Amino acid sequence: AAFFLVLGAIMPNSQITVTNVGINPTRTGIIDVLKDMGADITLENVHTSAGETVADITVRSSSLKGTTVCKNCRNCDIIPRLIDELPIIAVAAVFADGQTVIKDAQELKVKETNRIRAVVDEFNKCGIDITETDDGMIINGGKSIHGADFKTYDDHRMAMSLTVLAQLADGES
């Protein structure tokens, strides 16, 4: 659901509802970060299904602002709750006003690919102001971007994140 939540937040004049999404507290870091960035997200129809809490999540186009995502942000260790969603959070950061800093995310280097390097390399192709750090990245958002010929690194999270990014790029990707 993370990809659709970000798409709904960054796409002008949009509203997307994703139904029956697991909202186990260990996996809702993406919602916390998007709300911190100013995303208009509501949870409805919260109930238990097969022993898990689920909800319908609606997101509306929003004016996002940059944020910091790190191990000790929000008085908790949020990185494990969203490590797999960091590439799509980076997409949200591209369309947020101001700077987003992602740190304490060294684990991204040992996923299907080095996702830190992959995100930086692919985002640079479309004119995004992004810098790689030892444990994450710094993204200066709020600027228009252009389409590019992306490489997915045979990584499904990179493919989905780049697909969402391309939706708001000027020109073909």
GROMACS .gro file of N, CA and C in nm:
model
  519
    1ALA      N    1   0.081  -0.120   0.000
    1ALA     CA    2   0.000   0.000   0.000
    1ALA      C    3   0.085   0.126   0.000
    2ALA      N    4   0.211   0.118   0.044
    2ALA     CA    5   0.296   0.237   0.058
    2ALA      C    6   0.308   0.315  -0.072
    3PHE      N    7   0.319   0.245  -0.183
    3PHE     CA    8   0.337   0.312  -0.312
    3PHE      C    9   0.213   0.394  -0.349
    4PHE      N   10   0.095   0.339  -0.324
    4PHE     CA   11  -0.029   0.410  -0.353
    4PHE      C   12  -0.050   0.526  -0.256
    5LEU      N   13  -0.007   0.510  -0.131
    5LEU     CA   14  -0.020   0.619  -0.035
    5LEU      C   15   0.065   0.738  -0.077
    6VAL      N   16   0.186   0.712  -0.120
    6VAL     CA   17   0.272   0.822  -0.166
    6VAL      C   18   0.216   0.883  -0.294
    7LEU      N   19   0.173   0.799  -0.387
    7LEU     CA   20   0.116   0.851  -0.511
    7LEU      C   21  -0.003   0.942  -0.482
    8GLY      N   22  -0.091   0.901  -0.393
    8GLY     CA   23  -0.206   0.983  -0.359
    8GLY      C   24  -0.168   1.114  -0.294
    9ALA      N   25  -0.062   1.113  -0.215
    9ALA     CA   26  -0.018   1.235  -0.147
    9ALA      C   27   0.046   1.334  -0.243
   10ILE      N   28   0.119   1.285  -0.344
   10ILE     CA   29   0.194   1.376  -0.431
   10ILE      C   30   0.122   1.412  -0.561
   11MET      N   31   0.022   1.335  -0.600
   11MET     CA   32  -0.050   1.361  -0.725
   11MET      C   33  -0.152   1.472  -0.703
   12PRO      N   34  -0.143   1.580  -0.778
   12PRO     CA   35  -0.239   1.689  -0.758
   12PRO      C   36  -0.384   1.642  -0.778
   13ASN      N   37  -0.471   1.695  -0.697
   13ASN     CA   38  -0.616   1.670  -0.705
   13ASN      C   39  -0.651   1.522  -0.700
   14SER      N   40  -0.586   1.448  -0.613
   14SER     CA   41  -0.612   1.304  -0.607
   14SER      C   42  -0.669   1.263  -0.472
   15GLN      N   43  -0.731   1.148  -0.474
   15GLN     CA   44  -0.775   1.080  -0.353
   15GLN      C   45  -0.772   0.931  -0.383
   16ILE      N   46  -0.699   0.858  -0.303
   16ILE     CA   47  -0.686   0.713  -0.322
   16ILE      C   48  -0.722   0.646  -0.190
   17THR      N   49  -0.805   0.542  -0.199
   17THR     CA   50  -0.837   0.460  -0.082
   17THR      C   51  -0.786   0.318  -0.110
   18VAL      N   52  -0.706   0.269  -0.017
   18VAL     CA   53  -0.657   0.132  -0.024
   18VAL      C   54  -0.728   0.056   0.088
   19THR      N   55  -0.797  -0.052   0.053
   19THR     CA   56  -0.880  -0.120   0.152
   19THR      C   57  -0.810  -0.241   0.213
   20ASN      N   58  -0.851  -0.270   0.336
   20ASN     CA   59  -0.803  -0.389   0.409
   20ASN      C   60  -0.652  -0.397   0.419
   21VAL      N   61  -0.591  -0.287   0.460
   21VAL     CA   62  -0.445  -0.280   0.473
   21VAL      C   63  -0.407  -0.315   0.617
   22GLY      N   64  -0.311  -0.404   0.633
   22GLY     CA   65  -0.261  -0.437   0.766
   22GLY      C   66  -0.198  -0.315   0.830
   23ILE      N   67  -0.239  -0.286   0.953
   23ILE     CA   68  -0.182  -0.171   1.023
   23ILE      C   69  -0.117  -0.216   1.153
   24ASN      N   70  -0.050  -0.329   1.146
   24ASN     CA   71   0.031  -0.377   1.257
   24ASN      C   72   0.130  -0.266   1.291
   25PRO      N   73   0.144  -0.229   1.419
   25PRO     CA   74   0.231  -0.117   1.457
   25PRO      C   75   0.376  -0.131   1.412
   26THR      N   76   0.421  -0.253   1.384
   26THR     CA   77   0.560  -0.270   1.337
   26THR      C   78   0.576  -0.234   1.190
   27ARG      N   79   0.464  -0.208   1.120
   27ARG     CA   80   0.471  -0.180   0.976
   27ARG      C   81   0.408  -0.047   0.936
   28THR      N   82   0.374   0.037   1.032
   28THR     CA   83   0.306   0.162   0.999
   28THR      C   84   0.398   0.283   0.999
   29GLY      N   85   0.527   0.261   0.994
   29GLY     CA   86   0.622   0.373   0.990
   29GLY      C   87   0.598   0.465   0.872
   30ILE      N   88   0.560   0.410   0.758
   30ILE     CA   89   0.533   0.490   0.638
   30ILE      C   90   0.420   0.589   0.665
   31ILE      N   91   0.317   0.546   0.735
   31ILE     CA   92   0.205   0.635   0.767
   31ILE      C   93   0.252   0.745   0.861
   32ASP      N   94   0.332   0.710   0.960
   32ASP     CA   95   0.384   0.810   1.055
   32ASP      C   96   0.467   0.915   0.983
   33VAL      N   97   0.555   0.872   0.895
   33VAL     CA   98   0.641   0.967   0.824
   33VAL      C   99   0.560   1.054   0.729
   34LEU      N  100   0.468   0.994   0.655
   34LEU     CA  101   0.386   1.074   0.563
   34LEU      C  102   0.303   1.177   0.639
   35LYS      N  103   0.246   1.139   0.752
   35LYS     CA  104   0.171   1.235   0.834
   35LYS      C  105   0.264   1.346   0.883
   36ASP      N  106   0.385   1.310   0.925
   36ASP     CA  107   0.482   1.409   0.969
   36ASP      C  108   0.516   1.507   0.857
   37MET      N  109   0.514   1.458   0.734
   37MET     CA  110   0.542   1.543   0.617
   37MET      C  111   0.420   1.628   0.578
   38GLY      N  112   0.306   1.603   0.641
   38GLY     CA  113   0.187   1.681   0.612
   38GLY      C  114   0.084   1.611   0.525
   39ALA      N  115   0.098   1.482   0.504
   39ALA     CA  116   0.003   1.409   0.420
   39ALA      C  117  -0.133   1.401   0.488
   40ASP      N  118  -0.236   1.414   0.407
   40ASP     CA  119  -0.375   1.405   0.452
   40ASP      C  120  -0.417   1.258   0.442
   41ILE      N  121  -0.402   1.186   0.553
   41ILE     CA  122  -0.429   1.042   0.557
   41ILE      C  123  -0.531   1.014   0.666
   42THR      N  124  -0.630   0.934   0.634
   42THR     CA  125  -0.728   0.890   0.734
   42THR      C  126  -0.741   0.739   0.729
   43LEU      N  127  -0.760   0.680   0.846
   43LEU     CA  128  -0.787   0.537   0.859
   43LEU      C  129  -0.933   0.520   0.897
   44GLU      N  130  -1.001   0.433   0.824
   44GLU     CA  131  -1.142   0.408   0.849
   44GLU      C  132  -1.166   0.257   0.848
   45ASN      N  133  -1.280   0.218   0.900
   45ASN     CA  134  -1.320   0.078   0.899
   45ASN      C  135  -1.212  -0.010   0.964
   46VAL      N  136  -1.156   0.036   1.076
   46VAL     CA  137  -1.054  -0.040   1.148
   46VAL      C  138  -1.120  -0.161   1.211
   47HIS      N  139  -1.064  -0.278   1.182
   47HIS     CA  140  -1.119  -0.402   1.238
   47HIS      C  141  -1.011  -0.510   1.238
   48THR      N  142  -1.045  -0.623   1.295
   48THR     CA  143  -0.953  -0.735   1.301
   48THR      C  144  -0.992  -0.839   1.197
   49SER      N  145  -0.893  -0.886   1.125
   49SER     CA  146  -0.914  -0.990   1.024
   49SER      C  147  -0.799  -1.089   1.034
   50ALA      N  148  -0.832  -1.215   1.055
   50ALA     CA  149  -0.731  -1.321   1.068
   50ALA      C  150  -0.628  -1.287   1.175
   51GLY      N  151  -0.675  -1.223   1.283
   51GLY     CA  152  -0.587  -1.192   1.395
   51GLY      C  153  -0.504  -1.066   1.379
   52GLU      N  154  -0.518  -0.997   1.267
   52GLU     CA  155  -0.443  -0.873   1.243
   52GLU      C  156  -0.537  -0.755   1.234
   53THR      N  157  -0.492  -0.640   1.281
   53THR     CA  158  -0.570  -0.518   1.267
   53THR      C  159  -0.552  -0.465   1.126
   54VAL      N  160  -0.662  -0.435   1.059
   54VAL     CA  161  -0.660  -0.382   0.923
   54VAL      C  162  -0.750  -0.258   0.918
   55ALA      N  163  -0.731  -0.179   0.814
   55ALA     CA  164  -0.812  -0.058   0.795
   55ALA      C  165  -0.815  -0.022   0.648
   56ASP      N  166  -0.910   0.062   0.615
   56ASP     CA  167  -0.911   0.127   0.483
   56ASP      C  168  -0.837   0.258   0.502
   57ILE      N  169  -0.738   0.283   0.417
   57ILE     CA  170  -0.656   0.403   0.430
   57ILE      C  171  -0.685   0.493   0.310
   58THR      N  172  -0.724   0.616   0.338
   58THR     CA  173  -0.748   0.715   0.233
   58THR      C  174  -0.642   0.823   0.243
   59VAL      N  175  -0.585   0.858   0.130
   59VAL     CA  176  -0.487   0.966   0.122
   59VAL      C  177  -0.533   1.063   0.014
   60ARG      N  178  -0.518   1.190   0.043
   60ARG     CA  179  -0.555   1.294  -0.052
   60ARG      C  180  -0.432   1.375  -0.087
   61SER      N  181  -0.433   1.436  -0.206
   61SER     CA  182  -0.319   1.518  -0.245
   61SER      C  183  -0.289   1.618  -0.133
   62SER      N  184  -0.162   1.636  -0.108
   62SER     CA  185  -0.118   1.713   0.008
   62SER      C  186   0.002   1.799  -0.026
   63SER      N  187   0.021   1.903   0.050
   63SER     CA  188   0.142   1.984   0.041
   63SER      C  189   0.240   1.929   0.143
   64LEU      N  190   0.335   1.852   0.095
   64LEU     CA  191   0.431   1.787   0.185
   64LEU      C  192   0.547   1.880   0.217
   65LYS      N  193   0.608   1.857   0.333
   65LYS     CA  194   0.727   1.931   0.372
   65LYS      C  195   0.835   1.829   0.408
   66GLY      N  196   0.960   1.871   0.393
   66GLY     CA  197   1.072   1.784   0.424
   66GLY      C  198   1.072   1.745   0.571
   67THR      N  199   1.142   1.637   0.600
   67THR     CA  200   1.148   1.586   0.737
   67THR      C  201   1.281   1.513   0.756
   68THR      N  202   1.303   1.463   0.875
   68THR     CA  203   1.417   1.377   0.903
   68THR      C  204   1.365   1.240   0.944
   69VAL      N  205   1.423   1.138   0.885
   69VAL     CA  206   1.388   1.000   0.918
   69VAL      C  207   1.516   0.935   0.970
   70CYS      N  208   1.516   0.898   1.098
   70CYS     CA  209   1.637   0.841   1.158
   70CYS      C  210   1.600   0.747   1.272
   71LYS      N  211   1.699   0.680   1.321
   71LYS     CA  212   1.678   0.579   1.424
   71LYS      C  213   1.606   0.635   1.546
   72ASN      N  214   1.645   0.752   1.593
   72ASN     CA  215   1.588   0.805   1.716
   72ASN      C  216   1.485   0.915   1.695
   73CYS      N  217   1.440   0.933   1.572
   73CYS     CA  218   1.336   1.031   1.546
   73CYS      C  219   1.205   0.984   1.607
   74ARG      N  220   1.122   1.077   1.647
   74ARG     CA  221   0.990   1.046   1.702
   74ARG      C  222   0.998   0.961   1.828
   75ASN      N  223   1.113   0.969   1.898
   75ASN     CA  224   1.134   0.895   2.023
   75ASN      C  225   1.115   0.745   2.010
   76CYS      N  226   1.145   0.692   1.893
   76CYS     CA  227   1.136   0.547   1.875
   76CYS      C  228   1.235   0.507   1.766
   77ASP      N  229   1.258   0.380   1.755
   77ASP     CA  230   1.344   0.328   1.649
   77ASP      C  231   1.257   0.300   1.528
   78ILE      N  232   1.231   0.404   1.448
   78ILE     CA  233   1.136   0.394   1.337
   78ILE      C  234   1.195   0.322   1.215
   79ILE      N  235   1.326   0.323   1.200
   79ILE     CA  236   1.388   0.265   1.080
   79ILE      C  237   1.343   0.121   1.054
   80PRO      N  238   1.343   0.031   1.153
   80PRO     CA  239   1.297  -0.106   1.123
   80PRO      C  240   1.150  -0.111   1.080
   81ARG      N  241   1.071  -0.011   1.118
   81ARG     CA  242   0.929  -0.009   1.083
   81ARG      C  243   0.905   0.040   0.942
   82LEU      N  244   1.010   0.084   0.872
   82LEU     CA  245   0.991   0.135   0.737
   82LEU      C  246   1.111   0.115   0.646
   83ILE      N  247   1.203   0.029   0.683
   83ILE     CA  248   1.325   0.012   0.604
   83ILE      C  249   1.294  -0.020   0.458
   84ASP      N  250   1.195  -0.104   0.433
   84ASP     CA  251   1.163  -0.140   0.295
   84ASP      C  252   1.090  -0.028   0.221
   85GLU      N  253   1.034   0.067   0.296
   85GLU     CA  254   0.961   0.177   0.233
   85GLU      C  255   1.048   0.301   0.211
   86LEU      N  256   1.173   0.298   0.249
   86LEU     CA  257   1.256   0.417   0.233
   86LEU      C  258   1.270   0.464   0.087
   87PRO      N  259   1.279   0.375  -0.012
   87PRO     CA  260   1.283   0.427  -0.150
   87PRO      C  261   1.157   0.506  -0.188
   88ILE      N  262   1.040   0.463  -0.145
   88ILE     CA  263   0.918   0.537  -0.178
   88ILE      C  264   0.905   0.661  -0.091
   89ILE      N  265   0.958   0.659   0.030
   89ILE     CA  266   0.964   0.781   0.111
   89ILE      C  267   1.054   0.883   0.042
   90ALA      N  268   1.162   0.836  -0.020
   90ALA     CA  269   1.249   0.927  -0.096
   90ALA      C  270   1.173   0.992  -0.210
   91VAL      N  271   1.080   0.919  -0.273
   91VAL     CA  272   0.996   0.978  -0.378
   91VAL      C  273   0.909   1.088  -0.319
   92ALA      N  274   0.847   1.062  -0.206
   92ALA     CA  275   0.766   1.166  -0.141
   92ALA      C  276   0.851   1.289  -0.113
   93ALA      N  277   0.975   1.268  -0.071
   93ALA     CA  278   1.065   1.379  -0.039
   93ALA      C  279   1.095   1.466  -0.160
   94VAL      N  280   1.098   1.405  -0.279
   94VAL     CA  281   1.124   1.481  -0.402
   94VAL      C  282   1.018   1.588  -0.422
   95PHE      N  283   0.895   1.558  -0.384
   95PHE     CA  284   0.783   1.649  -0.407
   95PHE      C  285   0.745   1.729  -0.282
   96ALA      N  286   0.826   1.719  -0.178
   96ALA     CA  287   0.804   1.795  -0.055
   96ALA      C  288   0.885   1.924  -0.061
   97ASP      N  289   0.833   2.028   0.000
   97ASP     CA  290   0.909   2.152   0.010
   97ASP      C  291   1.016   2.135   0.116
   98GLY      N  292   1.138   2.172   0.084
   98GLY     CA  293   1.247   2.166   0.180
   98GLY      C  294   1.327   2.039   0.171
   99GLN      N  295   1.407   2.019   0.274
   99GLN     CA  296   1.503   1.909   0.277
   99GLN      C  297   1.452   1.792   0.360
  100THR      N  298   1.475   1.673   0.307
  100THR     CA  299   1.449   1.549   0.381
  100THR      C  300   1.581   1.478   0.400
  101VAL      N  301   1.607   1.435   0.522
  101VAL     CA  302   1.728   1.362   0.555
  101VAL      C  303   1.688   1.223   0.601
  102ILE      N  304   1.743   1.123   0.536
  102ILE     CA  305   1.724   0.983   0.576
  102ILE      C  306   1.858   0.933   0.624
  103LYS      N  307   1.864   0.890   0.751
  103LYS     CA  308   1.991   0.841   0.805
  103LYS      C  309   1.967   0.720   0.894
  104ASP      N  310   2.075   0.656   0.936
  104ASP     CA  311   2.070   0.533   1.016
  104ASP      C  312   2.008   0.417   0.937
  105ALA      N  313   2.022   0.421   0.805
  105ALA     CA  314   1.958   0.322   0.718
  105ALA      C  315   2.061   0.239   0.642
  106GLN      N  316   2.172   0.206   0.707
  106GLN     CA  317   2.277   0.128   0.642
  106GLN      C  318   2.226  -0.004   0.586
  107GLU      N  319   2.121  -0.058   0.646
  107GLU     CA  320   2.065  -0.186   0.601
  107GLU      C  321   2.021  -0.180   0.455
  108LEU      N  322   1.991  -0.059   0.406
  108LEU     CA  323   1.951  -0.046   0.265
  108LEU      C  324   2.061  -0.090   0.169
  109LYS      N  325   2.183  -0.092   0.217
  109LYS     CA  326   2.296  -0.131   0.130
  109LYS      C  327   2.300  -0.281   0.105
  110VAL      N  328   2.228  -0.359   0.185
  110VAL     CA  329   2.236  -0.505   0.173
  110VAL      C  330   2.100  -0.566   0.142
  111LYS      N  331   2.015  -0.493   0.074
  111LYS     CA  332   1.887  -0.546   0.029
  111LYS      C  333   1.909  -0.613  -0.107
  112GLU      N  334   1.805  -0.621  -0.189
  112GLU     CA  335   1.819  -0.682  -0.321
  112GLU      C  336   1.931  -0.615  -0.402
  113THR      N  337   1.951  -0.488  -0.372
  113THR     CA  338   2.061  -0.410  -0.429
  113THR      C  339   2.100  -0.308  -0.323
  114ASN      N  340   2.205  -0.233  -0.347
  114ASN     CA  341   2.238  -0.122  -0.257
  114ASN      C  342   2.136  -0.012  -0.287
  115ARG      N  343   2.028  -0.009  -0.212
  115ARG     CA  344   1.917   0.083  -0.242
  115ARG      C  345   1.955   0.229  -0.221
  116ILE      N  346   2.050   0.258  -0.136
  116ILE     CA  347   2.094   0.397  -0.121
  116ILE      C  348   2.156   0.443  -0.252
  117ARG      N  349   2.253   0.369  -0.300
  117ARG     CA  350   2.320   0.405  -0.426
  117ARG      C  351   2.223   0.404  -0.543
  118ALA      N  352   2.135   0.304  -0.547
  118ALA     CA  353   2.040   0.292  -0.658
  118ALA      C  354   1.945   0.412  -0.661
  119VAL      N  355   1.889   0.449  -0.547
  119VAL     CA  356   1.799   0.565  -0.542
  119VAL      C  357   1.872   0.690  -0.588
  120VAL      N  358   1.990   0.714  -0.536
  120VAL     CA  359   2.066   0.834  -0.572
  120VAL      C  360   2.097   0.834  -0.722
  121ASP      N  361   2.146   0.724  -0.774
  121ASP     CA  362   2.182   0.718  -0.917
  121ASP      C  363   2.061   0.741  -1.006
  122GLU      N  364   1.949   0.677  -0.975
  122GLU     CA  365   1.831   0.690  -1.060
  122GLU      C  366   1.766   0.827  -1.046
  123PHE      N  367   1.761   0.881  -0.926
  123PHE     CA  368   1.702   1.013  -0.906
  123PHE      C  369   1.785   1.121  -0.975
  124ASN      N  370   1.916   1.105  -0.975
  124ASN     CA  371   2.003   1.203  -1.042
  124ASN      C  372   1.971   1.212  -1.191
  125LYS      N  373   1.925   1.103  -1.250
  125LYS     CA  374   1.895   1.101  -1.393
  125LYS      C  375   1.784   1.199  -1.430
  126CYS      N  376   1.697   1.231  -1.337
  126CYS     CA  377   1.586   1.321  -1.371
  126CYS      C  378   1.598   1.457  -1.302
  127GLY      N  379   1.719   1.492  -1.262
  127GLY     CA  380   1.745   1.627  -1.213
  127GLY      C  381   1.711   1.651  -1.068
  128ILE      N  382   1.701   1.546  -0.990
  128ILE     CA  383   1.669   1.561  -0.847
  128ILE      C  384   1.796   1.596  -0.770
  129ASP      N  385   1.783   1.689  -0.678
  129ASP     CA  386   1.893   1.730  -0.592
  129ASP      C  387   1.901   1.632  -0.474
  130ILE      N  388   1.985   1.531  -0.489
  130ILE     CA  389   1.996   1.423  -0.389
  130ILE      C  390   2.143   1.391  -0.368
  131THR      N  391   2.179   1.366  -0.242
  131THR     CA  392   2.317   1.335  -0.207
  131THR      C  393   2.319   1.205  -0.126
  132GLU      N  394   2.409   1.116  -0.162
  132GLU     CA  395   2.428   0.993  -0.087
  132GLU      C  396   2.513   1.021   0.036
  133THR      N  397   2.476   0.959   0.148
  133THR     CA  398   2.558   0.964   0.269
  133THR      C  399   2.595   0.821   0.306
  134ASP      N  400   2.680   0.805   0.406
  134ASP     CA  401   2.722   0.670   0.446
  134ASP      C  402   2.604   0.583   0.491
  135ASP      N  403   2.502   0.646   0.548
  135ASP     CA  404   2.392   0.569   0.604
  135ASP      C  405   2.255   0.613   0.554
  136GLY      N  406   2.251   0.683   0.440
  136GLY     CA  407   2.123   0.727   0.389
  136GLY      C  408   2.136   0.825   0.275
  137MET      N  409   2.055   0.931   0.278
  137MET     CA  410   2.055   1.029   0.169
  137MET      C  411   1.994   1.159   0.216
  138ILE      N  412   2.025   1.265   0.143
  138ILE     CA  413   1.967   1.397   0.166
  138ILE      C  414   1.900   1.439   0.036
  139ILE      N  415   1.772   1.475   0.046
  139ILE     CA  416   1.694   1.511  -0.073
  139ILE      C  417   1.641   1.652  -0.054
  140ASN      N  418   1.672   1.738  -0.149
  140ASN     CA  419   1.618   1.874  -0.151
  140ASN      C  420   1.503   1.875  -0.249
  141GLY      N  421   1.382   1.880  -0.197
  141GLY     CA  422   1.264   1.864  -0.280
  141GLY      C  423   1.202   1.994  -0.325
  142GLY      N  424   1.086   1.979  -0.386
  142GLY     CA  425   1.007   2.094  -0.426
  142GLY      C  426   1.042   2.151  -0.561
  143LYS      N  427   1.120   2.080  -0.640
  143LYS     CA  428   1.156   2.129  -0.773
  143LYS      C  429   1.098   2.036  -0.879
  144SER      N  430   1.076   2.088  -0.998
  144SER     CA  431   1.024   2.001  -1.105
  144SER      C  432   1.133   1.906  -1.151
  145ILE      N  433   1.089   1.793  -1.203
  145ILE     CA  434   1.183   1.691  -1.250
  145ILE      C  435   1.143   1.650  -1.391
  146HIS      N  436   1.238   1.588  -1.461
  146HIS     CA  437   1.211   1.541  -1.597
  146HIS      C  438   1.220   1.389  -1.603
  147GLY      N  439   1.157   1.332  -1.704
  147GLY     CA  440   1.159   1.188  -1.723
  147GLY      C  441   1.299   1.138  -1.751
  148ALA      N  442   1.317   1.009  -1.736
  148ALA     CA  443   1.448   0.948  -1.757
  148ALA      C  444   1.431   0.801  -1.793
  149ASP      N  445   1.539   0.741  -1.839
  149ASP     CA  446   1.544   0.597  -1.867
  149ASP      C  447   1.598   0.530  -1.742
  150PHE      N  448   1.510   0.470  -1.663
  150PHE     CA  449   1.547   0.417  -1.533
  150PHE      C  450   1.593   0.272  -1.540
  151LYS      N  451   1.676   0.237  -1.445
  151LYS     CA  452   1.721   0.100  -1.423
  151LYS      C  453   1.661   0.055  -1.290
  152THR      N  454   1.604  -0.065  -1.285
  152THR     CA  455   1.538  -0.111  -1.163
  152THR      C  456   1.626  -0.200  -1.076
  153TYR      N  457   1.740  -0.246  -1.128
  153TYR     CA  458   1.832  -0.331  -1.053
  153TYR      C  459   1.767  -0.464  -1.014
  154ASP      N  460   1.665  -0.506  -1.090
  154ASP     CA  461   1.591  -0.629  -1.058
  154ASP      C  462   1.538  -0.627  -0.915
  155ASP      N  463   1.500  -0.509  -0.867
  155ASP     CA  464   1.453  -0.488  -0.731
  155ASP      C  465   1.310  -0.432  -0.740
  156HIS      N  466   1.214  -0.509  -0.694
  156HIS     CA  467   1.073  -0.469  -0.707
  156HIS      C  468   1.042  -0.337  -0.637
  157ARG      N  469   1.105  -0.308  -0.527
  157ARG     CA  470   1.078  -0.181  -0.458
  157ARG      C  471   1.135  -0.062  -0.536
  158MET      N  472   1.246  -0.083  -0.601
  158MET     CA  473   1.300   0.022  -0.688
  158MET      C  474   1.207   0.041  -0.808
  159ALA      N  475   1.160  -0.067  -0.867
  159ALA     CA  476   1.072  -0.057  -0.984
  159ALA      C  477   0.944   0.020  -0.948
  160MET      N  478   0.882  -0.014  -0.837
  160MET     CA  479   0.759   0.053  -0.797
  160MET      C  480   0.784   0.200  -0.761
  161SER      N  481   0.892   0.226  -0.689
  161SER     CA  482   0.923   0.365  -0.651
  161SER      C  483   0.949   0.450  -0.775
  162LEU      N  484   1.022   0.398  -0.870
  162LEU     CA  485   1.051   0.473  -0.992
  162LEU      C  486   0.926   0.491  -1.077
  163THR      N  487   0.835   0.395  -1.073
  163THR     CA  488   0.708   0.408  -1.145
  163THR      C  489   0.628   0.524  -1.087
  164VAL      N  490   0.621   0.534  -0.956
  164VAL     CA  491   0.550   0.645  -0.892
  164VAL      C  492   0.620   0.777  -0.924
  165LEU      N  493   0.751   0.780  -0.915
  165LEU     CA  494   0.827   0.901  -0.948
  165LEU      C  495   0.797   0.948  -1.089
  166ALA      N  496   0.795   0.856  -1.184
  166ALA     CA  497   0.773   0.889  -1.325
  166ALA      C  498   0.636   0.951  -1.349
  167GLN      N  499   0.539   0.922  -1.265
  167GLN     CA  500   0.404   0.976  -1.283
  167GLN      C  501   0.400   1.129  -1.277
  168LEU      N  502   0.494   1.188  -1.205
  168LEU     CA  503   0.495   1.334  -1.189
  168LEU      C  504   0.612   1.401  -1.259
  169ALA      N  505   0.688   1.324  -1.335
  169ALA     CA  506   0.801   1.381  -1.409
  169ALA      C  507   0.751   1.443  -1.539
  170ASP      N  508   0.814   1.552  -1.580
  170ASP     CA  509   0.786   1.612  -1.709
  170ASP      C  510   0.852   1.528  -1.817
  171GLY      N  511   0.775   1.482  -1.914
  171GLY     CA  512   0.830   1.400  -2.020
  171GLY      C  513   0.818   1.252  -1.990
  172GLU      N  514   0.861   1.175  -2.086
  172GLU     CA  515   0.846   1.030  -2.080
  172GLU      C  516   0.957   0.966  -1.998
  173SER      N  517   0.921   0.859  -1.929
  173SER     CA  518   1.020   0.777  -1.857
  173SER      C  519   1.009   0.635  -1.906
   0.00000   0.00000   0.00000
